[in-house]
mmCIF file of C-alpha atoms and ligand atoms in Angstrom:
data_model
loop_
_atom_site.group_PDB
_atom_site.id
_atom_site.type_symbol
_atom_site.label_atom_id
_atom_site.label_comp_id
_atom_site.label_asym_id
_atom_site.label_seq_id
_atom_site.Cartn_x
_atom_site.Cartn_y
_atom_site.Cartn_z
ATOM 1 C CA UNK Z 1 -22.113 -67.936 -112.655
ATOM 2 C CA UNK Z 2 -20.887 -66.331 -109.426
ATOM 3 C CA UNK Z 3 -21.089 -68.475 -106.317
ATOM 4 C CA UNK Z 4 -24.641 -68.371 -104.982
ATOM 5 C CA UNK Z 5 -24.852 -67.743 -101.266
ATOM 6 C CA UNK Z 6 -27.922 -68.278 -99.165
ATOM 7 C CA UNK Z 7 -27.294 -65.124 -97.152
ATOM 8 C CA UNK Z 8 -26.985 -61.502 -98.234
ATOM 9 C CA UNK Z 9 -24.126 -59.341 -96.925
ATOM 10 C CA UNK Z 10 -25.111 -55.757 -96.145
ATOM 11 C CA UNK Z 11 -22.224 -53.284 -96.369
ATOM 12 C CA UNK Z 12 -22.833 -49.839 -94.912
ATOM 13 C CA UNK Z 13 -20.626 -46.957 -96.138
ATOM 14 C CA UNK Z 14 -20.839 -44.435 -93.331
ATOM 15 C CA UNK Z 15 -19.587 -41.054 -94.582
ATOM 16 C CA UNK Z 16 -17.469 -41.168 -97.773
ATOM 17 C CA UNK Z 17 -15.969 -38.364 -99.834
ATOM 18 C CA UNK Z 18 -18.870 -37.307 -102.054
ATOM 19 C CA UNK Z 19 -21.293 -35.535 -99.755
ATOM 20 C CA UNK Z 20 -20.512 -32.467 -97.656
ATOM 21 C CA UNK Z 21 -21.872 -31.384 -94.246
ATOM 22 C CA UNK Z 22 -24.217 -28.770 -95.738
ATOM 23 C CA UNK Z 23 -26.170 -31.470 -97.547
ATOM 24 C CA UNK Z 24 -27.375 -33.300 -94.443
ATOM 25 C CA UNK Z 25 -27.066 -32.863 -90.682
ATOM 26 C CA UNK Z 26 -27.020 -36.659 -90.472
ATOM 27 C CA UNK Z 27 -23.729 -37.017 -92.407
ATOM 28 C CA UNK Z 28 -21.199 -37.842 -89.661
ATOM 29 C CA UNK Z 29 -17.777 -36.190 -89.539
ATOM 30 C CA UNK Z 30 -16.775 -36.015 -85.866
ATOM 31 C CA UNK Z 31 -15.085 -39.248 -84.735
ATOM 32 C CA UNK Z 32 -17.697 -39.889 -82.050
ATOM 33 C CA UNK Z 33 -20.500 -39.499 -84.623
ATOM 34 C CA UNK Z 34 -18.751 -41.768 -87.157
ATOM 35 C CA UNK Z 35 -18.270 -44.378 -84.417
ATOM 36 C CA UNK Z 36 -21.838 -44.160 -83.112
ATOM 37 C CA UNK Z 37 -23.402 -44.334 -86.584
ATOM 38 C CA UNK Z 38 -21.139 -47.234 -87.571
ATOM 39 C CA UNK Z 39 -22.006 -49.166 -84.402
ATOM 40 C CA UNK Z 40 -25.731 -48.507 -84.897
ATOM 41 C CA UNK Z 41 -25.480 -49.631 -88.538
ATOM 42 C CA UNK Z 42 -23.782 -52.850 -87.459
ATOM 43 C CA UNK Z 43 -26.440 -53.478 -84.828
ATOM 44 C CA UNK Z 44 -29.088 -52.944 -87.503
ATOM 45 C CA UNK Z 45 -27.538 -55.692 -89.647
ATOM 46 C CA UNK Z 46 -24.544 -54.387 -91.583
ATOM 47 C CA UNK Z 47 -21.849 -57.086 -91.605
ATOM 48 C CA UNK Z 48 -19.278 -54.803 -93.267
ATOM 49 C CA UNK Z 49 -18.574 -51.158 -92.403
ATOM 50 C CA UNK Z 50 -16.888 -49.197 -95.225
ATOM 51 C CA UNK Z 51 -15.115 -46.272 -93.581
ATOM 52 C CA UNK Z 52 -13.614 -42.953 -94.595
ATOM 53 C CA UNK Z 53 -12.361 -40.342 -92.126
ATOM 54 C CA UNK Z 54 -13.183 -36.661 -91.968
ATOM 55 C CA UNK Z 55 -11.505 -33.673 -90.394
ATOM 56 C CA UNK Z 56 -13.260 -33.474 -86.988
ATOM 57 C CA UNK Z 57 -13.478 -29.668 -87.004
ATOM 58 C CA UNK Z 58 -14.718 -28.878 -90.511
ATOM 59 C CA UNK Z 59 -15.929 -32.165 -92.008
ATOM 60 C CA UNK Z 60 -13.461 -32.135 -94.925
ATOM 61 C CA UNK Z 61 -12.394 -35.512 -96.282
ATOM 62 C CA UNK Z 62 -9.282 -36.757 -94.475
ATOM 63 C CA UNK Z 63 -6.784 -39.516 -95.171
ATOM 64 C CA UNK Z 64 -4.856 -38.823 -91.965
ATOM 65 C CA UNK Z 65 -4.351 -42.177 -90.173
ATOM 66 C CA UNK Z 66 -4.706 -40.364 -86.822
ATOM 67 C CA UNK Z 67 -8.244 -39.346 -87.776
ATOM 68 C CA UNK Z 68 -9.112 -42.993 -88.485
ATOM 69 C CA UNK Z 69 -7.629 -44.017 -85.150
ATOM 70 C CA UNK Z 70 -10.042 -41.655 -83.397
ATOM 71 C CA UNK Z 71 -12.955 -43.965 -84.206
ATOM 72 C CA UNK Z 72 -11.647 -47.418 -85.210
ATOM 73 C CA UNK Z 73 -10.923 -48.792 -81.700
ATOM 74 C CA UNK Z 74 -14.396 -47.757 -80.464
ATOM 75 C CA UNK Z 75 -16.081 -49.465 -83.396
ATOM 76 C CA UNK Z 76 -14.035 -52.626 -82.928
ATOM 77 C CA UNK Z 77 -14.781 -52.689 -79.200
ATOM 78 C CA UNK Z 78 -18.550 -52.434 -79.736
ATOM 79 C CA UNK Z 79 -19.223 -54.548 -82.842
ATOM 80 C CA UNK Z 80 -18.125 -57.715 -84.538
ATOM 81 C CA UNK Z 81 -18.545 -56.112 -87.986
ATOM 82 C CA UNK Z 82 -15.841 -56.369 -90.628
ATOM 83 C CA UNK Z 83 -13.980 -53.078 -90.961
ATOM 84 C CA UNK Z 84 -13.206 -52.018 -94.498
ATOM 85 C CA UNK Z 85 -11.059 -48.904 -94.953
ATOM 86 C CA UNK Z 86 -11.345 -46.771 -98.039
ATOM 87 C CA UNK Z 87 -8.268 -46.165 -100.188
ATOM 88 C CA UNK Z 88 -10.253 -43.761 -102.393
ATOM 89 C CA UNK Z 89 -8.828 -40.601 -100.816
ATOM 90 C CA UNK Z 90 -9.767 -37.146 -101.949
ATOM 91 C CA UNK Z 91 -9.175 -34.913 -104.964
ATOM 92 C CA UNK Z 92 -5.452 -34.311 -104.517
ATOM 93 C CA UNK Z 93 -4.020 -37.328 -102.697
ATOM 94 C CA UNK Z 94 -1.268 -39.599 -104.019
ATOM 95 C CA UNK Z 95 -1.710 -43.373 -103.860
ATOM 96 C CA UNK Z 96 0.882 -43.531 -101.100
ATOM 97 C CA UNK Z 97 -1.236 -41.131 -99.020
ATOM 98 C CA UNK Z 98 -4.431 -42.974 -99.900
ATOM 99 C CA UNK Z 99 -3.188 -46.299 -98.544
ATOM 100 C CA UNK Z 100 -1.523 -44.809 -95.434
ATOM 101 C CA UNK Z 101 -4.476 -45.429 -93.066
ATOM 102 C CA UNK Z 102 -4.860 -49.072 -94.133
ATOM 103 C CA UNK Z 103 -1.103 -49.603 -93.996
ATOM 104 C CA UNK Z 104 -1.137 -48.289 -90.411
ATOM 105 C CA UNK Z 105 -4.101 -50.312 -89.113
ATOM 106 C CA UNK Z 106 -3.991 -53.493 -91.247
ATOM 107 C CA UNK Z 107 -7.771 -53.954 -91.572
ATOM 108 C CA UNK Z 108 -9.553 -57.084 -92.791
ATOM 109 C CA UNK Z 109 -10.691 -55.246 -95.921
ATOM 110 C CA UNK Z 110 -9.914 -52.128 -97.970
ATOM 111 C CA UNK Z 111 -11.483 -50.612 -101.059
ATOM 112 C CA UNK Z 112 -9.573 -50.795 -104.333
ATOM 113 C CA UNK Z 113 -10.787 -48.770 -107.303
ATOM 114 C CA UNK Z 114 -10.225 -50.697 -110.513
ATOM 115 C CA UNK Z 115 -9.633 -47.977 -113.097
ATOM 116 C CA UNK Z 116 -8.929 -44.295 -113.718
ATOM 117 C CA UNK Z 117 -11.937 -42.161 -114.574
ATOM 118 C CA UNK Z 118 -13.751 -38.852 -114.295
ATOM 119 C CA UNK Z 119 -15.498 -38.742 -110.910
ATOM 120 C CA UNK Z 120 -17.504 -35.609 -110.478
ATOM 121 C CA UNK Z 121 -19.925 -34.121 -108.006
ATOM 122 C CA UNK Z 122 -19.956 -30.602 -109.516
ATOM 123 C CA UNK Z 123 -23.704 -30.534 -110.369
ATOM 124 C CA UNK Z 124 -24.472 -30.908 -106.636
ATOM 125 C CA UNK Z 125 -22.940 -27.479 -105.944
ATOM 126 C CA UNK Z 126 -25.804 -25.682 -107.707
ATOM 127 C CA UNK Z 127 -28.351 -27.054 -105.246
ATOM 128 C CA UNK Z 128 -27.065 -25.037 -102.279
ATOM 129 C CA UNK Z 129 -26.805 -21.286 -101.678
ATOM 130 C CA UNK Z 130 -25.298 -21.273 -98.205
ATOM 131 C CA UNK Z 131 -22.564 -23.523 -96.904
ATOM 132 C CA UNK Z 132 -21.722 -24.784 -93.425
ATOM 133 C CA UNK Z 133 -17.961 -24.723 -94.171
ATOM 134 C CA UNK Z 134 -16.008 -22.634 -96.649
ATOM 135 C CA UNK Z 135 -14.192 -25.577 -98.330
ATOM 136 C CA UNK Z 136 -17.358 -27.314 -99.520
ATOM 137 C CA UNK Z 137 -18.385 -25.321 -102.602
ATOM 138 C CA UNK Z 138 -14.906 -25.263 -104.186
ATOM 139 C CA UNK Z 139 -14.440 -28.962 -103.393
ATOM 140 C CA UNK Z 140 -17.600 -29.865 -105.286
ATOM 141 C CA UNK Z 141 -17.107 -27.412 -108.181
ATOM 142 C CA UNK Z 142 -13.473 -28.427 -108.762
ATOM 143 C CA UNK Z 143 -14.401 -32.068 -109.103
ATOM 144 C CA UNK Z 144 -15.266 -31.327 -112.770
ATOM 145 C CA UNK Z 145 -11.531 -31.312 -113.504
ATOM 146 C CA UNK Z 146 -10.705 -34.304 -111.321
ATOM 147 C CA UNK Z 147 -9.230 -37.472 -112.717
ATOM 148 C CA UNK Z 148 -9.689 -40.294 -110.237
ATOM 149 C CA UNK Z 149 -6.348 -41.941 -110.796
ATOM 150 C CA UNK Z 150 -6.182 -45.707 -110.405
ATOM 151 C CA UNK Z 151 -3.573 -46.912 -112.896
ATOM 152 C CA UNK Z 152 -2.358 -50.496 -113.122
ATOM 153 C CA UNK Z 153 0.750 -49.361 -111.246
ATOM 154 C CA UNK Z 154 -1.418 -47.860 -108.491
ATOM 155 C CA UNK Z 155 -3.474 -51.044 -108.269
ATOM 156 C CA UNK Z 156 -0.347 -53.210 -108.187
ATOM 157 C CA UNK Z 157 1.212 -51.008 -105.499
ATOM 158 C CA UNK Z 158 -1.897 -51.323 -103.331
ATOM 159 C CA UNK Z 159 -2.056 -55.082 -103.892
ATOM 160 C CA UNK Z 160 1.543 -55.404 -102.742
ATOM 161 C CA UNK Z 161 1.466 -52.985 -99.808
ATOM 162 C CA UNK Z 162 -1.896 -54.033 -98.369
ATOM 163 C CA UNK Z 163 -2.828 -57.396 -99.893
ATOM 164 C CA UNK Z 164 0.547 -59.138 -99.783
ATOM 165 C CA UNK Z 165 2.023 -57.353 -96.773
ATOM 166 C CA UNK Z 166 -1.076 -57.287 -94.546
ATOM 167 C CA UNK Z 167 -3.444 -59.970 -95.836
ATOM 168 C CA UNK Z 168 -6.061 -57.284 -96.609
ATOM 169 C CA UNK Z 169 -8.937 -58.455 -98.827
ATOM 170 C CA UNK Z 170 -10.230 -55.925 -101.325
ATOM 171 C CA UNK Z 171 -13.622 -54.534 -102.161
ATOM 172 C CA UNK Z 172 -12.884 -54.142 -105.889
ATOM 173 C CA UNK Z 173 -14.858 -51.055 -106.872
ATOM 174 C CA UNK Z 174 -15.920 -51.342 -110.520
ATOM 175 C CA UNK Z 175 -17.666 -48.304 -112.031
ATOM 176 C CA UNK Z 176 -17.751 -49.539 -115.598
ATOM 177 C CA UNK Z 177 -17.342 -52.605 -117.738
ATOM 178 C CA UNK Z 178 -13.647 -52.008 -118.440
ATOM 179 C CA UNK Z 179 -12.906 -52.204 -114.737
ATOM 180 C CA UNK Z 180 -14.022 -55.839 -114.755
ATOM 181 C CA UNK Z 181 -11.510 -56.554 -117.522
ATOM 182 C CA UNK Z 182 -8.819 -54.706 -115.540
ATOM 183 C CA UNK Z 183 -9.517 -56.982 -112.586
ATOM 184 C CA UNK Z 184 -9.421 -60.082 -114.765
ATOM 185 C CA UNK Z 185 -6.027 -58.991 -116.115
ATOM 186 C CA UNK Z 186 -4.716 -58.431 -112.587
ATOM 187 C CA UNK Z 187 -5.911 -61.892 -111.539
ATOM 188 C CA UNK Z 188 -4.281 -63.450 -114.606
ATOM 189 C CA UNK Z 189 -0.909 -62.074 -113.559
ATOM 190 C CA UNK Z 190 -1.410 -63.390 -110.019
ATOM 191 C CA UNK Z 191 -2.179 -60.129 -108.231
ATOM 192 C CA UNK Z 192 -5.424 -61.285 -106.571
ATOM 193 C CA UNK Z 193 -6.576 -64.720 -105.478
ATOM 194 C CA UNK Z 194 -10.185 -65.904 -105.650
ATOM 195 C CA UNK Z 195 -12.735 -65.398 -104.377
ATOM 196 C CA UNK Z 196 -12.523 -61.699 -105.271
ATOM 197 C CA UNK Z 197 -15.247 -59.395 -103.971
ATOM 198 C CA UNK Z 198 -16.550 -56.973 -106.610
ATOM 199 C CA UNK Z 199 -18.639 -53.903 -105.839
ATOM 200 C CA UNK Z 200 -20.597 -52.958 -108.968
ATOM 201 C CA UNK Z 201 -21.161 -49.187 -108.842
ATOM 202 C CA UNK Z 202 -23.917 -47.412 -110.763
ATOM 203 C CA UNK Z 203 -24.806 -43.748 -111.062
ATOM 204 C CA UNK Z 204 -21.534 -41.909 -110.364
ATOM 205 C CA UNK Z 205 -20.979 -39.072 -112.861
ATOM 206 C CA UNK Z 206 -18.032 -40.496 -114.827
ATOM 207 C CA UNK Z 207 -19.065 -44.144 -114.422
ATOM 208 C CA UNK Z 208 -21.790 -46.350 -115.842
ATOM 209 C CA UNK Z 209 -25.365 -45.082 -115.365
ATOM 210 C CA UNK Z 210 -27.980 -46.457 -113.002
ATOM 211 C CA UNK Z 211 -29.979 -48.377 -115.604
ATOM 212 C CA UNK Z 212 -31.047 -51.928 -114.892
ATOM 213 C CA UNK Z 213 -29.805 -53.067 -118.310
ATOM 214 C CA UNK Z 214 -26.323 -52.077 -117.129
ATOM 215 C CA UNK Z 215 -26.621 -54.183 -113.973
ATOM 216 C CA UNK Z 216 -27.607 -57.232 -116.023
ATOM 217 C CA UNK Z 217 -24.768 -56.531 -118.459
ATOM 218 C CA UNK Z 218 -22.150 -56.086 -115.711
ATOM 219 C CA UNK Z 219 -23.292 -59.265 -113.953
ATOM 220 C CA UNK Z 220 -23.325 -61.297 -117.166
ATOM 221 C CA UNK Z 221 -19.846 -60.029 -118.091
ATOM 222 C CA UNK Z 222 -18.525 -60.811 -114.607
ATOM 223 C CA UNK Z 223 -19.960 -64.332 -114.829
ATOM 224 C CA UNK Z 224 -18.102 -64.814 -118.094
ATOM 225 C CA UNK Z 225 -14.819 -63.352 -116.805
ATOM 226 C CA UNK Z 226 -14.728 -64.794 -113.283
ATOM 227 C CA UNK Z 227 -16.955 -67.873 -113.255
ATOM 228 C CA UNK Z 228 -17.173 -69.096 -109.674
ATOM 229 C CA UNK Z 229 -14.164 -67.045 -108.612
ATOM 230 C CA UNK Z 230 -16.047 -63.984 -107.437
ATOM 231 C CA UNK Z 231 -18.640 -62.638 -105.061
ATOM 232 C CA UNK Z 232 -20.434 -59.417 -105.787
ATOM 233 C CA UNK Z 233 -22.381 -56.562 -104.330
ATOM 234 C CA UNK Z 234 -24.179 -53.544 -105.751
ATOM 235 C CA UNK Z 235 -24.067 -49.861 -104.910
ATOM 236 C CA UNK Z 236 -26.597 -47.587 -106.604
ATOM 237 C CA UNK Z 237 -25.733 -43.931 -106.015
ATOM 238 C CA UNK Z 238 -28.394 -41.433 -104.958
ATOM 239 C CA UNK Z 239 -31.978 -42.334 -105.800
ATOM 240 C CA UNK Z 240 -30.911 -45.706 -107.240
ATOM 241 C CA UNK Z 241 -29.724 -47.019 -103.877
ATOM 242 C CA UNK Z 242 -32.655 -49.097 -102.609
ATOM 243 C CA UNK Z 243 -33.924 -50.250 -106.019
ATOM 244 C CA UNK Z 244 -30.512 -51.472 -107.086
ATOM 245 C CA UNK Z 245 -29.925 -53.173 -103.734
ATOM 246 C CA UNK Z 246 -33.234 -55.014 -104.039
ATOM 247 C CA UNK Z 247 -32.548 -56.089 -107.608
ATOM 248 C CA UNK Z 248 -29.009 -57.193 -106.741
ATOM 249 C CA UNK Z 249 -30.285 -59.476 -103.997
ATOM 250 C CA UNK Z 250 -32.881 -60.929 -106.362
ATOM 251 C CA UNK Z 251 -30.043 -61.700 -108.805
ATOM 252 C CA UNK Z 252 -27.972 -63.471 -106.115
ATOM 253 C CA UNK Z 253 -25.764 -60.587 -105.021
ATOM 254 C CA UNK Z 254 -24.993 -58.608 -101.900
ATOM 255 C CA UNK Z 255 -25.866 -54.992 -101.189
ATOM 256 C CA UNK Z 256 -24.280 -51.725 -100.076
ATOM 257 C CA UNK Z 257 -26.139 -48.804 -98.514
ATOM 258 C CA UNK Z 258 -25.010 -45.838 -96.391
ATOM 259 C CA UNK Z 259 -24.851 -42.048 -96.402
ATOM 260 C CA UNK Z 260 -21.638 -42.168 -98.473
ATOM 261 C CA UNK Z 261 -23.714 -43.240 -101.462
ATOM 262 C CA UNK Z 262 -27.129 -41.651 -100.807
ATOM 263 C CA UNK Z 263 -28.342 -39.146 -98.228
ATOM 264 C CA UNK Z 264 -31.998 -40.123 -98.612
ATOM 265 C CA UNK Z 265 -34.286 -42.700 -97.072
ATOM 266 C CA UNK Z 266 -37.020 -42.138 -99.683
ATOM 267 C CA UNK Z 267 -37.537 -39.834 -102.651
ATOM 268 C CA UNK Z 268 -37.034 -36.249 -101.407
ATOM 269 C CA UNK Z 269 -36.597 -37.303 -97.760
ATOM 270 C CA UNK Z 270 -33.235 -37.182 -95.986
ATOM 271 C CA UNK Z 271 -32.235 -40.229 -93.942
ATOM 272 C CA UNK Z 272 -31.791 -39.574 -90.235
ATOM 273 C CA UNK Z 273 -28.827 -41.964 -90.008
ATOM 274 C CA UNK Z 274 -26.942 -44.779 -91.694
ATOM 275 C CA UNK Z 275 -28.771 -47.277 -89.516
ATOM 276 C CA UNK Z 276 -32.099 -46.106 -90.922
ATOM 277 C CA UNK Z 277 -30.959 -47.165 -94.410
ATOM 278 C CA UNK Z 278 -29.711 -50.517 -93.082
ATOM 279 C CA UNK Z 279 -33.029 -51.127 -91.338
ATOM 280 C CA UNK Z 280 -34.902 -50.314 -94.542
ATOM 281 C CA UNK Z 281 -32.858 -52.524 -96.862
ATOM 282 C CA UNK Z 282 -32.937 -55.342 -94.327
ATOM 283 C CA UNK Z 283 -36.722 -55.095 -94.059
ATOM 284 C CA UNK Z 284 -37.091 -55.201 -97.851
ATOM 285 C CA UNK Z 285 -34.760 -58.202 -98.151
ATOM 286 C CA UNK Z 286 -36.317 -60.134 -95.276
ATOM 287 C CA UNK Z 287 -39.810 -59.423 -96.601
ATOM 288 C CA UNK Z 288 -38.670 -61.001 -99.862
ATOM 289 C CA UNK Z 289 -37.417 -64.092 -98.012
ATOM 290 C CA UNK Z 290 -33.669 -63.400 -97.941
ATOM 291 C CA UNK Z 291 -31.547 -63.945 -94.852
ATOM 292 C CA UNK Z 292 -28.955 -61.406 -93.764
ATOM 293 C CA UNK Z 293 -25.354 -62.562 -93.288
ATOM 294 C CA UNK Z 294 -23.726 -62.083 -89.894
ATOM 295 C CA UNK Z 295 -20.167 -60.732 -89.757
ATOM 296 C CA UNK Z 296 -18.895 -64.283 -89.154
ATOM 297 C CA UNK Z 297 -20.759 -65.509 -92.238
ATOM 298 C CA UNK Z 298 -19.408 -62.604 -94.287
ATOM 299 C CA UNK Z 299 -15.869 -63.477 -93.164
ATOM 300 C CA UNK Z 300 -16.410 -67.019 -94.311
ATOM 301 C CA UNK Z 301 -17.979 -66.045 -97.656
ATOM 302 C CA UNK Z 302 -15.166 -63.601 -98.473
ATOM 303 C CA UNK Z 303 -12.270 -65.614 -96.967
ATOM 304 C CA UNK Z 304 -11.125 -62.793 -94.669
ATOM 305 C CA UNK Z 305 -8.132 -63.009 -92.330
ATOM 306 C CA UNK Z 306 -10.210 -62.415 -89.169
ATOM 307 C CA UNK Z 307 -10.695 -59.576 -86.701
ATOM 308 C CA UNK Z 308 -7.962 -60.889 -84.393
ATOM 309 C CA UNK Z 309 -5.394 -60.106 -87.105
ATOM 310 C CA UNK Z 310 -6.085 -56.381 -87.494
ATOM 311 C CA UNK Z 311 -3.675 -53.775 -86.170
ATOM 312 C CA UNK Z 312 -5.930 -51.597 -84.001
HETATM 313 N N1 LIG G 401 -18.379 -43.606 -102.924
HETATM 314 C C1 LIG G 401 -18.267 -44.714 -103.811
HETATM 315 C C2 LIG G 401 -19.051 -44.478 -105.054
HETATM 316 C C3 LIG G 401 -13.626 -45.722 -102.152
HETATM 317 O O1 LIG G 401 -13.963 -45.507 -101.007
HETATM 318 O O2 LIG G 401 -12.580 -46.242 -102.476
HETATM 319 C C4 LIG G 401 -16.861 -45.001 -104.129
HETATM 320 C C5 LIG G 401 -15.986 -45.483 -103.012
HETATM 321 C C6 LIG G 401 -14.544 -45.311 -103.284
HETATM 322 O O3 LIG G 401 -16.419 -46.035 -102.043
HETATM 323 ZN ZN1 LIG G 402 -15.800 -45.133 -100.087
#
C-alpha cells in the first residue's frame, strides 16, 4: 500500500501543451495571465502549480526559459505554492531543449514522463472551423504522427541534469501500466529515491483510457511495485477530470486539475479560470470530509528541497 496521508494535495496545471487559444478564452498564454491564474489557483487551494510557458504573442507552446522567467518571479512573490516546471515540451523539441527551463531556474519539482508513446490531439481539430492563430490547426492535426519520446536514456539524462544536479523532485507522469514498471526499473538502478511522486494519467489518446477499472488496476500495480515508497495523484483528461479526482481521493490519493487537462467546469460548460476548477474540486473533497494540504504540508509529504533553494 502507498503511504496514506490525512491531507489531499491539489495540483493545478495552468496551461499545458494540449489545448490551443481557440478552444477557450480562459486558457492563459500571456505571462501576466499565466501568473494571475496561477496565483488565483494557489489562493483557491492548489499546493502545487504545474507550469508550461507559451509564446506571449500567439499562444504557441514554448520551452524558451525567458518565457518562463516572465511569470515565475511574480508567482513566487505572491504565493507559497510549490512550483513544478514541465519537461514535456512540444512536438519537435529535443530532451535537452525540454529540460532547459528547469535547468535554468532549478525549481522544487519538474514533470518527468515515464515512457515513449503516441500522444495525439488530432481529433480535437475537427471541432473548430475558425482559428485564433494560424499555427493551431496544423499543430493539432500533426499530432497524429507524433511520438512522445521518453526513452530510458532521456529519463536518465533528466534525472542526472535536474534531480542530481539541482535536487529537483519529479512528478513521474505515468500514462500506462508499463510506465510504472519503467519507474520501478529506474529506482532499482538507483536513479530515484523514495518517496517518488507518481501522477497516474487517464484519457490521453495514446495512453490508458479513463475507465475506473484502469485506475484500480494502476493503483494495485503501484502498490505491488512500490509498497510504501510512493505517493500518488490522478489526472483524468477532459470529461474525466472531476470524477477521477474524486475517486482518487476516496482511494487515498492526491488530485490534479487545471485547464491543461480539461477546459470545462461541467459537461458542455467551459471553465472561466483554473481557480474555478480548484474551487470545485476542493468543495467536493471537503464535502466528503477530506482536508486539503497546504504547500508546507505538500513539501513535507513529498520531501521537497524547499522554496528557498530555487533559482528564481
Ligand atoms: N498534459 C498532461 C496529460 C508534462 O507536462 O510533462 C501531460 C503533462 C506532461 O503534464
Ligand atoms: Zn504538463
